[in-house]
mmCIF file of C-alpha atoms in Angstrom:
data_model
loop_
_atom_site.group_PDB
_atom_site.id
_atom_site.type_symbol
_atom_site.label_atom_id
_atom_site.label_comp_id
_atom_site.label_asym_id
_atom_site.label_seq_id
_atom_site.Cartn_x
_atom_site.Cartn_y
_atom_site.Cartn_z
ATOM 1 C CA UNK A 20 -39.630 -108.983 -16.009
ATOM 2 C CA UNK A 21 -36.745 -111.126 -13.917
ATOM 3 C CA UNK A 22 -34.485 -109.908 -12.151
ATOM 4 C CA UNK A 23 -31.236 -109.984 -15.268
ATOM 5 C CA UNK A 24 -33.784 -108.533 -17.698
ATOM 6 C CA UNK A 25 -33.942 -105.326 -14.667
ATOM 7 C CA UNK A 26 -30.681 -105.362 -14.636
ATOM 8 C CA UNK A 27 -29.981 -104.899 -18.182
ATOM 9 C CA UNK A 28 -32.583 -102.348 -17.774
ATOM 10 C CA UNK A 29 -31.028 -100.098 -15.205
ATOM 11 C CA UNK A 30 -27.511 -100.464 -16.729
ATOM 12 C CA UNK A 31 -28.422 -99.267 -20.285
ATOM 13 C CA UNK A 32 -29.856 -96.316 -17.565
ATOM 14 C CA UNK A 33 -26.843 -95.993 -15.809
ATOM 15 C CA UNK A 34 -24.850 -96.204 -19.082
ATOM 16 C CA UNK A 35 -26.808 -93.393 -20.723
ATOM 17 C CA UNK A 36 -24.575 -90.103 -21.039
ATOM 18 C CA UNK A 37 -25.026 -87.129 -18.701
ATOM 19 C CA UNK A 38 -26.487 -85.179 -21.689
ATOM 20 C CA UNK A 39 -29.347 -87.580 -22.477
ATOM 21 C CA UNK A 40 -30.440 -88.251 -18.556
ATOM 22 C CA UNK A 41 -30.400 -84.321 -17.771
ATOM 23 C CA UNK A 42 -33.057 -83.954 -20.561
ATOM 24 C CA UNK A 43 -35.000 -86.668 -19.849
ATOM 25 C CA UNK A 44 -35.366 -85.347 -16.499
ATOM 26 C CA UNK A 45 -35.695 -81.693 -17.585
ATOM 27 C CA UNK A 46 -38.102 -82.793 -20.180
ATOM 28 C CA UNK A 47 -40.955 -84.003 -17.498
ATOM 29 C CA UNK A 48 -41.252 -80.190 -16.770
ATOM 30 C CA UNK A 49 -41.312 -78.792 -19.797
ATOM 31 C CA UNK A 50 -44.188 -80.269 -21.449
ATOM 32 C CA UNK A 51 -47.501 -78.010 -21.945
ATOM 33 C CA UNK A 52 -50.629 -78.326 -20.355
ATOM 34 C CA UNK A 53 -53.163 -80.629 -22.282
ATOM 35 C CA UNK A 54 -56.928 -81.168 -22.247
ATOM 36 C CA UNK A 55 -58.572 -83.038 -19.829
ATOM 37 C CA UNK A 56 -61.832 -84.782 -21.848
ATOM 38 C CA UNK A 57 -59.584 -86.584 -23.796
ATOM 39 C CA UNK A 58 -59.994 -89.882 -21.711
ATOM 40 C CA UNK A 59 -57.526 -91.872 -19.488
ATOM 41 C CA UNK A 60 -54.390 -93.692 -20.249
ATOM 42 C CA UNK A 61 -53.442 -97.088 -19.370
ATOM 43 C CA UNK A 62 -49.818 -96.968 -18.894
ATOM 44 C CA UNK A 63 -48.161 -100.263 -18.695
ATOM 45 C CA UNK A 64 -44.962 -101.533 -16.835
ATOM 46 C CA UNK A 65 -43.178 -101.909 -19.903
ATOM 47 C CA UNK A 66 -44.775 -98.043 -20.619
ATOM 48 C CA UNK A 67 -43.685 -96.465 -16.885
ATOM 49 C CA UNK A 68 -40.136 -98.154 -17.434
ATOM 50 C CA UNK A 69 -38.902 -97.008 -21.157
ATOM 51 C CA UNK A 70 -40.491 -93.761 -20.421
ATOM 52 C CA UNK A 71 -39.243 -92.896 -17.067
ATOM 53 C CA UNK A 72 -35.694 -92.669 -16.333
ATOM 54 C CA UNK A 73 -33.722 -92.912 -12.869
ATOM 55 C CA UNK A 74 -32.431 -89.603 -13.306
ATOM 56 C CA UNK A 75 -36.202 -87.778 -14.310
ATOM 57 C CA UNK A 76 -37.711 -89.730 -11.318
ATOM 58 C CA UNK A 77 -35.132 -88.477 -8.889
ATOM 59 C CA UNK A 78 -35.758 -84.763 -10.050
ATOM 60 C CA UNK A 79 -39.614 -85.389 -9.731
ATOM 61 C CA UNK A 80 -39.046 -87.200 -6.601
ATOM 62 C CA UNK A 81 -36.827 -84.082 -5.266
ATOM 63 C CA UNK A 82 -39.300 -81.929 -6.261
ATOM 64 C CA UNK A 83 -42.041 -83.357 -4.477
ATOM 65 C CA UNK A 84 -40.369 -83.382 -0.987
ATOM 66 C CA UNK A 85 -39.307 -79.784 -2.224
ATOM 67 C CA UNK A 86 -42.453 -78.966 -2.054
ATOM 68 C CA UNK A 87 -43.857 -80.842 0.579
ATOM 69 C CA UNK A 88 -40.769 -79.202 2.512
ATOM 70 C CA UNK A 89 -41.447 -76.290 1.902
ATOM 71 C CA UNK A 90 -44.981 -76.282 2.496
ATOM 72 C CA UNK A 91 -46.445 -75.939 -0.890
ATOM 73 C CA UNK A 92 -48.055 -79.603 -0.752
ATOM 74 C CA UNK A 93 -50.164 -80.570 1.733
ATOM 75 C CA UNK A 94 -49.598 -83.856 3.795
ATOM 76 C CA UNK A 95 -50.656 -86.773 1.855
ATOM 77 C CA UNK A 96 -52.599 -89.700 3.087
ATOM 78 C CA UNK A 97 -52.616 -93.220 3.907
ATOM 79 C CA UNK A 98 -54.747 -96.561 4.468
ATOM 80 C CA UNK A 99 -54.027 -99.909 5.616
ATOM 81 C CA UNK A 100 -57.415 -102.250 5.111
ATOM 82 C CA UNK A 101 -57.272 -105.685 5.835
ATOM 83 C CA UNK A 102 -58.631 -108.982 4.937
ATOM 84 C CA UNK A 103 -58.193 -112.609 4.576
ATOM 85 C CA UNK A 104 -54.688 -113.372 3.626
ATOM 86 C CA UNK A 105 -53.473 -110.221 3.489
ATOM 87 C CA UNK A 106 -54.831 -106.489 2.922
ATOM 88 C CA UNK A 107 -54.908 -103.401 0.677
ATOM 89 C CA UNK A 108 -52.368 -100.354 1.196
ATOM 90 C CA UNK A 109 -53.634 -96.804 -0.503
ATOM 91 C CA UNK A 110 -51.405 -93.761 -0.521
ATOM 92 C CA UNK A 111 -52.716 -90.823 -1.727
ATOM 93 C CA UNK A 112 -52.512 -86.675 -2.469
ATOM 94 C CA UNK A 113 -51.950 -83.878 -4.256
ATOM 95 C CA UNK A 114 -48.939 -82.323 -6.017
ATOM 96 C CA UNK A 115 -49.050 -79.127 -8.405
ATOM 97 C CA UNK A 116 -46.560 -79.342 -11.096
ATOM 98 C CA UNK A 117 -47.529 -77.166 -14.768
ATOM 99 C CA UNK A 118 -50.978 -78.346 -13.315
ATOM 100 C CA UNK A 119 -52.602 -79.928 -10.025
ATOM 101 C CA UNK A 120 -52.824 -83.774 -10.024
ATOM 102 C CA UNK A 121 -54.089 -86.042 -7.439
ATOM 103 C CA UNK A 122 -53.216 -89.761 -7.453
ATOM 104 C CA UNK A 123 -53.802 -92.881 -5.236
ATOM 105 C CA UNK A 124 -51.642 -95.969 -5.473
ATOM 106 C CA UNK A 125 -53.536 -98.931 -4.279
ATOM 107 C CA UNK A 126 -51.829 -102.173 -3.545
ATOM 108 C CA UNK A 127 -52.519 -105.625 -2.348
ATOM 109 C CA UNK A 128 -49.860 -107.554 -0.275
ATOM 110 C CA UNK A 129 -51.138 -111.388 0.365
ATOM 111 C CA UNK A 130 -47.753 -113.287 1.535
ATOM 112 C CA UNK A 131 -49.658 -116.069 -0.235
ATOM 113 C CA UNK A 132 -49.847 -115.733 -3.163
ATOM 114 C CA UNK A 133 -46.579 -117.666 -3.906
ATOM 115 C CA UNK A 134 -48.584 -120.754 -3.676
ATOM 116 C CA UNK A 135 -50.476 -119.060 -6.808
ATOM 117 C CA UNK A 136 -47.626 -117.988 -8.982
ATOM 118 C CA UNK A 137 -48.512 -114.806 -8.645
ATOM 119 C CA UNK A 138 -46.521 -111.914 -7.262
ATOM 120 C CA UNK A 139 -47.149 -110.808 -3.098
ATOM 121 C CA UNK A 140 -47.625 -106.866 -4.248
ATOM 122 C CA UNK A 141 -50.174 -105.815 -6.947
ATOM 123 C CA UNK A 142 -51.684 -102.755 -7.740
ATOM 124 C CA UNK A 143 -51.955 -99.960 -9.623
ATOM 125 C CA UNK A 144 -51.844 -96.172 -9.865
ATOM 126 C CA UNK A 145 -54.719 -93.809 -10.532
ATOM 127 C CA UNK A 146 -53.733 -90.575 -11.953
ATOM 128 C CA UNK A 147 -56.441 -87.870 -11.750
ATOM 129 C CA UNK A 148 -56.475 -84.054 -12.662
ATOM 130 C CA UNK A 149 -56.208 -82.278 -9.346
ATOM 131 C CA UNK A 150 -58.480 -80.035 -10.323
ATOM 132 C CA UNK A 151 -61.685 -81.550 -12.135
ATOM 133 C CA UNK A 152 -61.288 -85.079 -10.804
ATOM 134 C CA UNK A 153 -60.829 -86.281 -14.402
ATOM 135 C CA UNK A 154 -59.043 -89.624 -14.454
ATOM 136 C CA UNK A 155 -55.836 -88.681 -16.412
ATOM 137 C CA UNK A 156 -54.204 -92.330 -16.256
ATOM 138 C CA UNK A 157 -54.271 -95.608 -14.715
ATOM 139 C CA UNK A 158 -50.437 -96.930 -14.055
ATOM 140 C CA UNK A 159 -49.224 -100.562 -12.773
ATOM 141 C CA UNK A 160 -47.553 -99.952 -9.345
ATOM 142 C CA UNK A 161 -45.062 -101.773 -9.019
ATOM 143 C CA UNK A 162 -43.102 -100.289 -11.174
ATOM 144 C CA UNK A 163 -43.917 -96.657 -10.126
ATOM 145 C CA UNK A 164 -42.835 -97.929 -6.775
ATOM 146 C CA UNK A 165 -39.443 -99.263 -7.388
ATOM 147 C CA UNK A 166 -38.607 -96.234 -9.637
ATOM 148 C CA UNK A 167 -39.750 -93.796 -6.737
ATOM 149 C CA UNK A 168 -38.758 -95.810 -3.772
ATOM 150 C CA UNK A 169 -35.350 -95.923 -5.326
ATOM 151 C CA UNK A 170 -35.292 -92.532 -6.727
ATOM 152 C CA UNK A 171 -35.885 -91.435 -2.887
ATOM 153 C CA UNK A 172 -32.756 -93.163 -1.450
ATOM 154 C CA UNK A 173 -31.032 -91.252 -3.928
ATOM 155 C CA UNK A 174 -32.013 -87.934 -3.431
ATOM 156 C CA UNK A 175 -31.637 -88.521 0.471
ATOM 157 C CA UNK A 176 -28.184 -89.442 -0.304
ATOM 158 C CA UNK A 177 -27.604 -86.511 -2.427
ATOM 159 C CA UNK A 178 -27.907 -84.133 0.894
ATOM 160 C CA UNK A 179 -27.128 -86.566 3.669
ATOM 161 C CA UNK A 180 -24.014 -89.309 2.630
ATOM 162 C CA UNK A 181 -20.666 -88.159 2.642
ATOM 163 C CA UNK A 182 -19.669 -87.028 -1.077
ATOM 164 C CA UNK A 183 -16.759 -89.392 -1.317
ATOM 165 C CA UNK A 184 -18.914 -92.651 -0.547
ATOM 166 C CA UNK A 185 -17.645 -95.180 -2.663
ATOM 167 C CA UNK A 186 -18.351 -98.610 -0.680
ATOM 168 C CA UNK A 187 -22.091 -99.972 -0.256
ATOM 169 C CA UNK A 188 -24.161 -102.431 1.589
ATOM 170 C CA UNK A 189 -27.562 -103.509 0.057
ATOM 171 C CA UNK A 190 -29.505 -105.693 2.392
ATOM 172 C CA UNK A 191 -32.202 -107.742 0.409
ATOM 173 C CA UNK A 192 -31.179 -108.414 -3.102
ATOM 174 C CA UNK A 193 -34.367 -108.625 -4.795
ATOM 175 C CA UNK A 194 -35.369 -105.900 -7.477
ATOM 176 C CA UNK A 195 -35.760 -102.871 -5.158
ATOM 177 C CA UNK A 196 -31.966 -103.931 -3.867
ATOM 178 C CA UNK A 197 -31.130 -103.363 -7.277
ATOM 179 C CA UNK A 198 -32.855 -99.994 -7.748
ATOM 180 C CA UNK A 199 -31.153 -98.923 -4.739
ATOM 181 C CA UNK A 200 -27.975 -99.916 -6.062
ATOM 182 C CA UNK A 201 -28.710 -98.192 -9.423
ATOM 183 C CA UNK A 202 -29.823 -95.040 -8.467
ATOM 184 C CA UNK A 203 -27.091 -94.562 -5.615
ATOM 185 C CA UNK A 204 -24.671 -95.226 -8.399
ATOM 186 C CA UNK A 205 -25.597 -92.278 -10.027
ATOM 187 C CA UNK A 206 -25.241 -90.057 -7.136
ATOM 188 C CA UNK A 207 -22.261 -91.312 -5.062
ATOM 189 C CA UNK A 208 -18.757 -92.707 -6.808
ATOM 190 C CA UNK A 209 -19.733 -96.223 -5.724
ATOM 191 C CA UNK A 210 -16.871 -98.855 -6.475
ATOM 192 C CA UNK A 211 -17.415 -101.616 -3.740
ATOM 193 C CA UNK A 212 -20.395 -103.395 -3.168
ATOM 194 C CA UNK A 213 -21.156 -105.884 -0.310
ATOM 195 C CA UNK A 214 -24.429 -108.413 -1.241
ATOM 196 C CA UNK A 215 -26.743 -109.858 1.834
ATOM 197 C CA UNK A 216 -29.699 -111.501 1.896
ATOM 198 C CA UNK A 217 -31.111 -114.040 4.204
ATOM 199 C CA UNK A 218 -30.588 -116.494 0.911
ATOM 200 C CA UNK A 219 -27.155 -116.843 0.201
ATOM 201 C CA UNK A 220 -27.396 -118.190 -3.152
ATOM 202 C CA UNK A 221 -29.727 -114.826 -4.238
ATOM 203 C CA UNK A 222 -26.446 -112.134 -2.562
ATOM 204 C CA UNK A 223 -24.191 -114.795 -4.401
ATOM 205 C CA UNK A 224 -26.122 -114.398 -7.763
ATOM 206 C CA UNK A 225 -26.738 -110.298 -7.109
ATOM 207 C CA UNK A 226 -22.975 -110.004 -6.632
ATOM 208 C CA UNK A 227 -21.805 -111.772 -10.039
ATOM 209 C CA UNK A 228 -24.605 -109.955 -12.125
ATOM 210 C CA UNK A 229 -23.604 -106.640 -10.546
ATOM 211 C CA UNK A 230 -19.702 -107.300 -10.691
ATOM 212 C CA UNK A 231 -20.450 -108.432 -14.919
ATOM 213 C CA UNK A 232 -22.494 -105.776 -15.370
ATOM 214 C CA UNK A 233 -21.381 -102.516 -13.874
ATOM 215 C CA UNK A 234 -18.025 -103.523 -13.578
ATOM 216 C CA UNK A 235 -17.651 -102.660 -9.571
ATOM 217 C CA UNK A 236 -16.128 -105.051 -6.714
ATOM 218 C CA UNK A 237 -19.261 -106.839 -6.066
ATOM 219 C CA UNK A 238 -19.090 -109.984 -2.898
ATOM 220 C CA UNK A 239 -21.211 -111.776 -1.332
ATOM 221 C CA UNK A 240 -21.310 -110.903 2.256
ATOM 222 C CA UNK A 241 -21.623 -113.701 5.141
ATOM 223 C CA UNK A 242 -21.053 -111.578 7.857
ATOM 224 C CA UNK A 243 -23.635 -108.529 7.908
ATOM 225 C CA UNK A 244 -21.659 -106.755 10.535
ATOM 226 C CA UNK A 245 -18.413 -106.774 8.534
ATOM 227 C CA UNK A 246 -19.668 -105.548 5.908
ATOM 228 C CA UNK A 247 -21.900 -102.607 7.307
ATOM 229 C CA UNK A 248 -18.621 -101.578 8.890
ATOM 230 C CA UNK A 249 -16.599 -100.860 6.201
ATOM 231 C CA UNK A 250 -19.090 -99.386 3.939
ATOM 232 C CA UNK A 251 -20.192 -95.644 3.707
ATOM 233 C CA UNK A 252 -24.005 -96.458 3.086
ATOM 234 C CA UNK A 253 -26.193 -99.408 3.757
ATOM 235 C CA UNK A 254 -29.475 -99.723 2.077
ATOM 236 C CA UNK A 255 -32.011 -101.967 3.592
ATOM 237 C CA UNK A 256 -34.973 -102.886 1.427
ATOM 238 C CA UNK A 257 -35.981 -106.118 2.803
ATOM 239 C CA UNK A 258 -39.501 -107.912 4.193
ATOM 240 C CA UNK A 259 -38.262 -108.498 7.509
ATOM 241 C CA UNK A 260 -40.293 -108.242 10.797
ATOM 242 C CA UNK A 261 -37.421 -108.390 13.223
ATOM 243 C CA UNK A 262 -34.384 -105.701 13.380
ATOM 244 C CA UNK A 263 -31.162 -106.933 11.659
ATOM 245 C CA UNK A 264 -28.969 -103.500 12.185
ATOM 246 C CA UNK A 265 -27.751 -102.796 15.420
ATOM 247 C CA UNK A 266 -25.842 -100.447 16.981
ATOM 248 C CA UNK A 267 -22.027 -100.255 16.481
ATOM 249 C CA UNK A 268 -22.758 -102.098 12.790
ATOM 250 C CA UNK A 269 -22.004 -98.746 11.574
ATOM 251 C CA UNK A 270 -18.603 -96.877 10.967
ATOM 252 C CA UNK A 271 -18.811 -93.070 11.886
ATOM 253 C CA UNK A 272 -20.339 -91.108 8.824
ATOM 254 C CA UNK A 273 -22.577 -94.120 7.520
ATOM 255 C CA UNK A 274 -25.678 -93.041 6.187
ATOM 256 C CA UNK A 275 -28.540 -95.550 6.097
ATOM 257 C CA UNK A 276 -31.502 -95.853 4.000
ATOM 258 C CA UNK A 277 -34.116 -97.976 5.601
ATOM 259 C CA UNK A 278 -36.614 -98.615 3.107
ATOM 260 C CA UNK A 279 -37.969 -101.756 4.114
ATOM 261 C CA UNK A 280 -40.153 -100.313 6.898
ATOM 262 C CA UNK A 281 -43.185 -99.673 4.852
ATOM 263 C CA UNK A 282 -45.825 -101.349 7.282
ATOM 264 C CA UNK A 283 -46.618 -101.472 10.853
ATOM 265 C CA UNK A 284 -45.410 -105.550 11.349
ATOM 266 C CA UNK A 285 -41.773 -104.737 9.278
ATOM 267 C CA UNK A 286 -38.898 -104.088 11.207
ATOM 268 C CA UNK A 287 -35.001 -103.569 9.882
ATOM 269 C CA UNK A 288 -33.336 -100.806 12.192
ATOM 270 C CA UNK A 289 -32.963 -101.954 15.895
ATOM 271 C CA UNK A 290 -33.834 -98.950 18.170
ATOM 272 C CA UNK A 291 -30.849 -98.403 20.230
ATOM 273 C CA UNK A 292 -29.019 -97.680 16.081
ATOM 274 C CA UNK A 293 -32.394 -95.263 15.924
ATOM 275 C CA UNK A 294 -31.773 -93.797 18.786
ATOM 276 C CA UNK A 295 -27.936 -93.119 18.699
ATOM 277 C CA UNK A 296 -28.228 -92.078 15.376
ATOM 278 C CA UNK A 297 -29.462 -88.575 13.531
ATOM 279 C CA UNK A 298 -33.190 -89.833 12.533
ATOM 280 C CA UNK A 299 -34.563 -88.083 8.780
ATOM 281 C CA UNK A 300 -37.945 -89.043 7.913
ATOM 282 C CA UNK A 301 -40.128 -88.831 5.019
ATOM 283 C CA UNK A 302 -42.977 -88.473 7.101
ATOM 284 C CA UNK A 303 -42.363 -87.905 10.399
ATOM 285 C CA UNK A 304 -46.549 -89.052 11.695
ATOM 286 C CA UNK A 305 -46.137 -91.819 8.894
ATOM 287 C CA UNK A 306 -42.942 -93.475 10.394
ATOM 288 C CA UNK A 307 -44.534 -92.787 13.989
ATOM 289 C CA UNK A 308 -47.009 -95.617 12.523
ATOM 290 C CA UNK A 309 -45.421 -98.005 10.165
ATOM 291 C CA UNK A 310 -41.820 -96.936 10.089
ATOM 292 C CA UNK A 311 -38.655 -98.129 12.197
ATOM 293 C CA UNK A 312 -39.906 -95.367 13.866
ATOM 294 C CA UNK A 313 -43.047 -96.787 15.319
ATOM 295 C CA UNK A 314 -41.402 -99.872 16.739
ATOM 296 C CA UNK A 315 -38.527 -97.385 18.535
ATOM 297 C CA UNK A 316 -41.675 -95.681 19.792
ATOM 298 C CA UNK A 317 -43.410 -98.780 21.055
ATOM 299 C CA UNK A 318 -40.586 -100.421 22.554
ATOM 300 C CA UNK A 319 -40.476 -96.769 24.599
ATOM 301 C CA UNK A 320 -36.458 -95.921 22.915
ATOM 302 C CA UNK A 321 -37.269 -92.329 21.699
ATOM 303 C CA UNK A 322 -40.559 -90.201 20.506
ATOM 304 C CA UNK A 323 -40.958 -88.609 17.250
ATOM 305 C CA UNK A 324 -39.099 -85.692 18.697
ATOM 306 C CA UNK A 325 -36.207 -87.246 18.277
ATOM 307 C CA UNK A 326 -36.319 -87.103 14.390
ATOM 308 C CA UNK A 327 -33.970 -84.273 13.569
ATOM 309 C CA UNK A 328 -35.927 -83.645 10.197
ATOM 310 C CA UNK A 329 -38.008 -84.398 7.565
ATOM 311 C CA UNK A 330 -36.661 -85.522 3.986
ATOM 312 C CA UNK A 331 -38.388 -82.271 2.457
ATOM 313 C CA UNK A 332 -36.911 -79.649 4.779
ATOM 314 C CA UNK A 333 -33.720 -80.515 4.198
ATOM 315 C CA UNK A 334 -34.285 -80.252 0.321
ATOM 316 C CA UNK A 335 -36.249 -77.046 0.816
ATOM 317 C CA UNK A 336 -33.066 -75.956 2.699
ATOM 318 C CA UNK A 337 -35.058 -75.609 6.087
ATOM 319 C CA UNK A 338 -33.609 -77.615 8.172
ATOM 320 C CA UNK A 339 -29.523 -78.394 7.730
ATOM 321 C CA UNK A 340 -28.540 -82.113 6.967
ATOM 322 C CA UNK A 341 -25.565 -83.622 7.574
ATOM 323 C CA UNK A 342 -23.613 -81.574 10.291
ATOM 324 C CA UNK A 343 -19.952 -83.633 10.551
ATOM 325 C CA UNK A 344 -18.137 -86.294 8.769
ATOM 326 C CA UNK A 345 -18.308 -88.817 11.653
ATOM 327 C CA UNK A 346 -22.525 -88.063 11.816
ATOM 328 C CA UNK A 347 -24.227 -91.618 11.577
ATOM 329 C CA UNK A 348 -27.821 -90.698 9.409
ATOM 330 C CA UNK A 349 -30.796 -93.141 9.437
ATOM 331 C CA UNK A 350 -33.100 -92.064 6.458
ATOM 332 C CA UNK A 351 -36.579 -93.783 7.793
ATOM 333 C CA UNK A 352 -38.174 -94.124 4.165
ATOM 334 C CA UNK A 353 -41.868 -95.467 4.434
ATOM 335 C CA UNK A 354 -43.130 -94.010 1.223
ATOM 336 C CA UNK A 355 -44.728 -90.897 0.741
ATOM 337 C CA UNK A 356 -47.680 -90.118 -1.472
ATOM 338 C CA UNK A 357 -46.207 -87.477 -2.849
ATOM 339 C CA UNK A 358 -43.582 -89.722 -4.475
ATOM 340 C CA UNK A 359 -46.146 -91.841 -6.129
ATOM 341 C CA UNK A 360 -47.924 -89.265 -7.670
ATOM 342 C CA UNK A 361 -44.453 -86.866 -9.052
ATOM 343 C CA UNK A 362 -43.473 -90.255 -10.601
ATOM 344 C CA UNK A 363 -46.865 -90.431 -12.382
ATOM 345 C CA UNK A 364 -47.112 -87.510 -13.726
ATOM 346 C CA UNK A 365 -43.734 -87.631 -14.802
ATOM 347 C CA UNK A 366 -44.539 -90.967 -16.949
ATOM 348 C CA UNK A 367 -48.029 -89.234 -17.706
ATOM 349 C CA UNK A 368 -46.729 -86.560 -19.121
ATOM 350 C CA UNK A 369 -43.963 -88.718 -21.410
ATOM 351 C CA UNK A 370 -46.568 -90.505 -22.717
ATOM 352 C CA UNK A 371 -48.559 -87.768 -23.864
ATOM 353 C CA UNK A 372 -45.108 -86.568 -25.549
ATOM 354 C CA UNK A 373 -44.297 -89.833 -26.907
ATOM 355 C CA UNK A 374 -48.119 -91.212 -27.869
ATOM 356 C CA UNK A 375 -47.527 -94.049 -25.381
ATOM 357 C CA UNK A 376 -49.936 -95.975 -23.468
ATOM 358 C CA UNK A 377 -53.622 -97.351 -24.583
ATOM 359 C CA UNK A 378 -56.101 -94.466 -24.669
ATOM 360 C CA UNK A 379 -59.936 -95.599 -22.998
ATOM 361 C CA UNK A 380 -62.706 -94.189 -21.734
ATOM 362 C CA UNK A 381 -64.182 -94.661 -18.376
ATOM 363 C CA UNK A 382 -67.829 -92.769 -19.199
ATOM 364 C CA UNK A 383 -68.518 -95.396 -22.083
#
């Protein structure tokens, strides 16, 4: 799918009335429990994205670091393995919703495969029941992890930007900027929108489609500083191995999302910013190792100590978010497990209500 066909996408989303979105969302946990021995679904990206909405994958996505928050889920996992040309990332663990599930996402990152025509991040999602080990479904990734990825900025934003936010910065206008930009949008009164990329031409083209489309005040930005000052959140969901927010980029309030941080060699959020700054996690050990986090901690600039809280106590109303309007808050977003596997079952469980997907089975 390129990048206007996602766009059209997320805006029939966006453009869907209150009504329809709350059910959708309500919907993924209201479905009954089902047999397990009826084989596994293969669940398409053309499946995960008609049958999962923004607005149901932020309330799975909240519910997950509700949980994980409040103790009910235990710590998922991760591993990095690599190889020639690149190496596989697995995220993995457990989340009880009407019924335990377990799922692993496993993706491969090879910067070359450019040269192939073939996209740098593959993978895909196995859905199992949590409590027989019966493989419920077998979901592309990528698509799982744009949904959730996004649907995490959102929720953090829900408890930690200012309610009146109305002016954005997305750094890296790819499809995850886009997400970002979607799913804020339905949680924040955004009107203003400031492009950057380390292309011009792609924040030039991201700013006309989302000016056309949405119908907000969408530019270009040249100068990244500018820009981050006079907006109420930045979003950075870029590859980037070096740190391209400093401190004083930020206006008093900002709140951050740094999403781009989702392996031990990326980098977006200097550490000085990190270290001025009220620092939420999704994982707290997880950022420690491929977060901002971990370079802040390397370059010797704070300890994981300084994080004031994790994403899930916050939603589980353990720890208190945002404590003043001038509060700068970096949300250190790595990806949890947890995520992954909500989203899922979420589409899982559509597609069982819908009769989507192609039904196989594994034991033949």
């Amino acid at each position: 799918m390129d990048n206007h066909q996602f766009c059209r996408y997320y805006y029939s989303s966006v453009a869907m009335s209150t009504e329809t979105t709350d059910a959708l969302a309500l919907s993924a946990y209201s479905l009954p429990l089902v047999t397990t021995n009826m084989g596994t679904l293969v669940l398409t990206r053309t499946d995960v994205e008609t049958l999962l909405s923004p607005d149901a994958c932020r309330a799975a996505v909240e519910e997950a670091f509700r949980a994980y928050g409040s103790g009910d889920a235990a710590p998922p996992s991760v591993l990095g393995v690599r190889g020639a040309g690149g190496g596989f990332h697995i995220k993995a663990g457990f989340l009880r919703r009407d019924r335990q599930f377990f799922a692993a996402k496993v993706n491969g990152n090879f910067s070359g495969n450019a040269t192939l025509d073939l996209p740098r991040i593959q993978g895909v999602v196995i859905l199992s029941d949590g409590d027989t080990g019966a493989p419920l479904a077998v979901l592309d990734s990528a698509s799982i992890t744009t949904l959730r990825t996004a649907a995490a900025t959102a929720v953090a934003a829900q408890y930690l930007a200012m309610p009146d936010a109305a002016t954005v910065t997305i750094c890296g206008c790819g499809v995850q900027g886009r997400a970002q930009l979607f799913a804020l949008m339905r949680v924040r009164p955004i009107r203003k929108v400031f492009a950057f990329d380390s292309e011009q031409d792609r924040a030039q083209s991201f700013a006309r489609e989302i000016a056309r489309e949405l119908g907000v005040d969408a530019a270009a930005a040249d100068d990244l500083r500018a820009a981050t000052r006079a907006s109420a959140i930045v979003a950075t969901c870029t590859p980037s191995r070096h740190p391209f927010l400093f401190a004083g980029f930020l206006a008093p309030g900002t709140f951050v999302a740094a999403v781009g941080a989702d392996s031990e060699e990326k980098q977006e959020i200097d550490g000085e910013l990190l270290a001025s700054a009220t620092l939420i996690t999704d994982v707290t050990a997880q950022c420690a190792v491929i977060g901002d986090l971990h370079h802040a901690i390397e370059a010797g600039r704070l300890s994981p100590e300084h994080v004031h809280a994790e994403l899930g106590e916050i939603v589980a109303n353990k720890k208190r978010g945002r404590r003043s309007p001038d509060e700068i808050i970096v949300f250190d977003s790595t990806g949890m497990a947890l995520q992954d596997v909500a989203a899922s079952a979420a589409v899982y469980e559509r597609a069982l209500a819908m009769g989507r997907g192609t039904l196989v089975s594994l034991s033949d």
